Coordinates of C-alpha atoms in Angstrom, one line a residue:
M7 CA -0.3 0.0 0.0
R8 CA 1.7 3.3 -1.2
I9 CA 0.2 6.3 0.4
I10 CA 1.5 9.8 -0.8
S11 CA 0.6 13.2 1.2
W12 CA 1.4 16.6 -0.6
N13 CA 0.7 19.9 0.1
T14 CA 0.0 21.5 -3.1
N15 CA -0.2 25.3 -2.0
G16 CA -3.0 25.5 -4.7
L17 CA -4.0 22.6 -6.6
R18 CA -5.0 24.8 -9.8
A19 CA -1.3 26.0 -9.8
T20 CA -0.1 22.6 -9.4
I21 CA -2.0 21.3 -12.4
K22 CA -0.9 24.5 -14.8
Q23 CA 2.8 23.9 -13.6
G24 CA 2.6 20.4 -14.9
N25 CA 3.1 18.8 -11.5
F26 CA -0.2 16.8 -11.3
D27 CA 0.1 13.8 -13.5
P28 CA 3.8 13.0 -12.7
L29 CA 3.0 12.3 -9.1
F30 CA 0.6 9.5 -10.2
N31 CA 2.7 8.4 -13.4
K32 CA 5.9 8.3 -11.4
Y33 CA 4.9 6.8 -8.3
K34 CA 1.8 4.7 -8.8
P35 CA 0.3 5.5 -5.6
D36 CA -2.6 3.7 -4.0
I37 CA -3.6 6.8 -2.1
V38 CA -3.0 10.5 -2.6
C39 CA -3.6 13.0 0.0
L40 CA -3.4 16.6 -0.9
Q41 CA -3.6 19.7 1.1
E42 CA -4.2 23.5 0.6
T43 CA -5.9 22.6 -2.5
K44 CA -7.6 26.2 -2.5
A45 CA -10.5 25.2 -4.6
E46 CA -13.9 23.8 -4.9
K47 CA -14.2 20.5 -6.9
E48 CA -16.2 22.2 -9.6
Q49 CA -13.3 24.6 -10.1
L50 CA -11.1 22.0 -11.0
P51 CA -10.8 20.1 -14.7
N52 CA -12.9 17.2 -15.1
E53 CA -10.0 14.9 -15.5
V54 CA -8.6 16.0 -12.2
Q55 CA -12.2 15.7 -10.5
N56 CA -12.4 12.2 -11.6
Y57 CA -8.7 11.1 -12.2
F58 CA -8.7 7.7 -14.2
G59 CA -8.3 4.7 -12.1
Y60 CA -9.1 6.6 -9.0
N61 CA -11.9 7.5 -6.6
S62 CA -11.6 11.2 -5.6
Y63 CA -13.1 13.1 -2.5
F64 CA -12.8 17.0 -1.7
S65 CA -13.4 19.3 1.0
H66 CA -13.3 23.2 0.8
S67 CA -13.7 25.9 2.9
K68 CA -17.3 26.9 3.6
T69 CA -16.4 30.4 5.0
R70 CA -13.6 31.7 2.3
K71 CA -13.2 30.9 -1.5
G72 CA -9.7 29.8 -2.6
Y73 CA -8.6 29.2 0.9
S74 CA -7.5 25.7 2.8
G75 CA -9.2 22.5 1.3
V76 CA -8.1 18.9 1.0
A77 CA -8.6 16.2 -1.2
I78 CA -8.0 12.3 -1.6
Y79 CA -7.6 10.3 -4.7
T80 CA -8.0 6.4 -3.8
R81 CA -7.8 3.2 -5.6
V82 CA -9.3 1.4 -2.7
L83 CA -13.3 2.5 -2.4
P84 CA -14.0 3.4 0.8
D85 CA -17.2 2.5 2.7
K86 CA -18.0 5.9 4.1
V87 CA -16.7 9.5 3.6
E88 CA -17.2 12.4 6.0
E89 CA -15.9 15.9 6.2
G90 CA -14.7 17.2 9.5
M91 CA -14.8 15.7 13.0
G92 CA -18.2 16.5 14.0
V93 CA -17.3 19.8 15.6
P94 CA -19.3 22.5 13.6
E95 CA -17.4 25.4 14.5
L96 CA -14.1 23.5 13.6
D97 CA -15.3 21.7 10.6
Q98 CA -16.1 24.9 8.2
E99 CA -12.7 25.4 6.6
G100 CA -12.4 22.4 4.5
R101 CA -9.5 20.9 7.0
L102 CA -10.3 17.4 7.0
L103 CA -11.5 14.4 4.8
V104 CA -12.3 10.9 6.9
L105 CA -12.4 7.6 4.9
Y106 CA -13.6 4.7 6.6
F107 CA -12.5 1.1 5.2
E108 CA -14.7 -1.2 7.2
K109 CA -12.6 -4.6 5.8
G110 CA -9.2 -2.9 6.0
F111 CA -6.8 -3.0 2.9
T112 CA -3.4 -4.3 2.0
G113 CA -1.2 -4.8 4.8
L114 CA -3.9 -4.0 7.4
K115 CA -6.4 -6.7 8.6
N116 CA -8.7 -4.4 10.9
K117 CA -10.8 -1.8 10.0
V118 CA -9.0 1.3 9.1
I119 CA -9.9 5.2 9.0
L120 CA -7.7 7.4 6.7
I121 CA -7.7 11.0 7.7
N122 CA -6.2 13.7 5.2
G123 CA -5.5 16.9 7.4
Y124 CA -4.5 20.5 6.6
Y125 CA -4.2 21.7 10.1
P126 CA -4.5 25.4 11.0
N127 CA -1.8 27.7 11.0
G128 CA -1.7 30.1 14.2
G129 CA 0.5 32.8 12.4
S130 CA -2.1 35.8 12.2
G131 CA -2.7 36.5 15.7
P132 CA -3.7 35.1 19.0
D133 CA -7.0 34.2 18.2
R134 CA -5.6 31.9 15.4
L135 CA -3.3 30.3 17.7
E136 CA -6.4 29.3 20.2
Y137 CA -8.0 28.0 17.0
K138 CA -5.3 25.8 16.1
L139 CA -4.8 24.6 19.6
K140 CA -8.5 23.9 19.8
F141 CA -8.3 22.1 16.5
Y142 CA -5.5 19.8 17.7
D143 CA -7.2 19.0 21.1
A144 CA -10.1 18.2 19.0
F145 CA -8.4 16.0 16.7
L146 CA -6.7 13.9 19.2
K147 CA -10.1 13.2 20.9
F148 CA -11.7 12.3 17.8
I149 CA -9.0 9.7 16.8
N150 CA -8.6 8.2 20.4
K151 CA -12.3 7.7 20.2
K152 CA -12.5 6.1 17.1
R153 CA -9.2 3.5 17.8
K154 CA -11.3 2.7 20.9
L155 CA -14.1 1.6 18.2
G156 CA -11.6 -0.7 16.8
Y157 CA -10.3 1.0 13.7
E158 CA -6.6 1.3 12.9
I159 CA -5.9 5.2 12.5
I160 CA -3.8 6.6 9.5
F161 CA -3.7 10.5 9.6
T162 CA -1.8 12.3 6.6
G163 CA -1.3 15.9 6.0
D164 CA 0.3 19.0 6.9
V165 CA 0.3 19.7 10.6
N166 CA 1.7 23.2 10.3
T167 CA 4.2 22.5 13.2
A168 CA 7.8 21.4 13.0
H169 CA 8.2 18.8 15.8
T170 CA 12.0 18.9 16.7
A171 CA 15.0 21.2 15.7
I172 CA 15.6 18.6 12.7
D173 CA 12.5 19.8 11.0
L174 CA 13.2 23.1 10.2
A175 CA 16.3 25.3 9.0
R176 CA 16.6 27.8 11.6
P177 CA 15.2 26.2 14.8
K178 CA 17.0 29.1 17.4
A179 CA 15.7 31.9 15.3
N180 CA 12.1 30.2 15.1
E181 CA 11.5 29.4 18.6
E182 CA 9.3 32.3 19.5
N183 CA 7.4 31.8 16.2
T184 CA 4.2 30.1 15.6
G185 CA 4.7 26.7 14.0
F186 CA 7.7 26.1 16.3
L187 CA 6.3 27.0 19.7
P188 CA 6.5 24.8 22.7
I189 CA 2.9 24.7 23.2
E190 CA 2.2 23.4 19.5
R191 CA 5.1 21.1 19.4
A192 CA 4.0 19.7 22.7
W193 CA 0.7 18.3 21.1
I194 CA 3.0 16.3 18.8
D195 CA 4.4 14.7 21.5
R196 CA 1.1 14.0 23.2
V197 CA 0.0 12.3 19.7
I198 CA 3.3 10.2 20.0
A199 CA 2.7 9.4 23.7
D200 CA -0.9 8.5 22.8
D201 CA 1.1 5.4 20.6
Y202 CA 0.8 6.9 17.2
I203 CA 3.8 6.5 15.1
D204 CA 5.2 9.5 13.3
T205 CA 6.6 8.2 9.9
F206 CA 8.3 11.3 8.8

């Protein structure tokens, strides 16, 4: 099972630059998770909306056009697809797609939930940092609740936080910047402490 996760920083720009097809043709992925798509499904060419050989799912921001957004392309047909985590105030920006595979898939015998997330950036002020941390907390509760129901959890995406000093170019210079604040990094520590594996 080959899963690719990629922050496109705008899917329409990625397509225009000729970088969309090569991702599929070169790597032959089973599942592709894209973040920061910045587009609604209807704004994309038909061949991208319905990429040959894949089932495709999209979530876009309900509050701002051309902002955030995630997409999943999968060869394995999910049993159920959901947007968000059931928290209305955190589910309006098109940040999560949740796919349920009740019979699992290659390499995993148990039922599986695959989540693609574009997690909030806390950089535009205290309110957004608070929103980001609230999103983080709600997400961890969400996946832990699903795991207790017997699901294997795979979550991909851009968490908008560098976990350790090796994860960014100038750690010392960024110690007081959002994306590398101790409180943000501590959330990733909590995720790992809950027995999730960071494959990065």
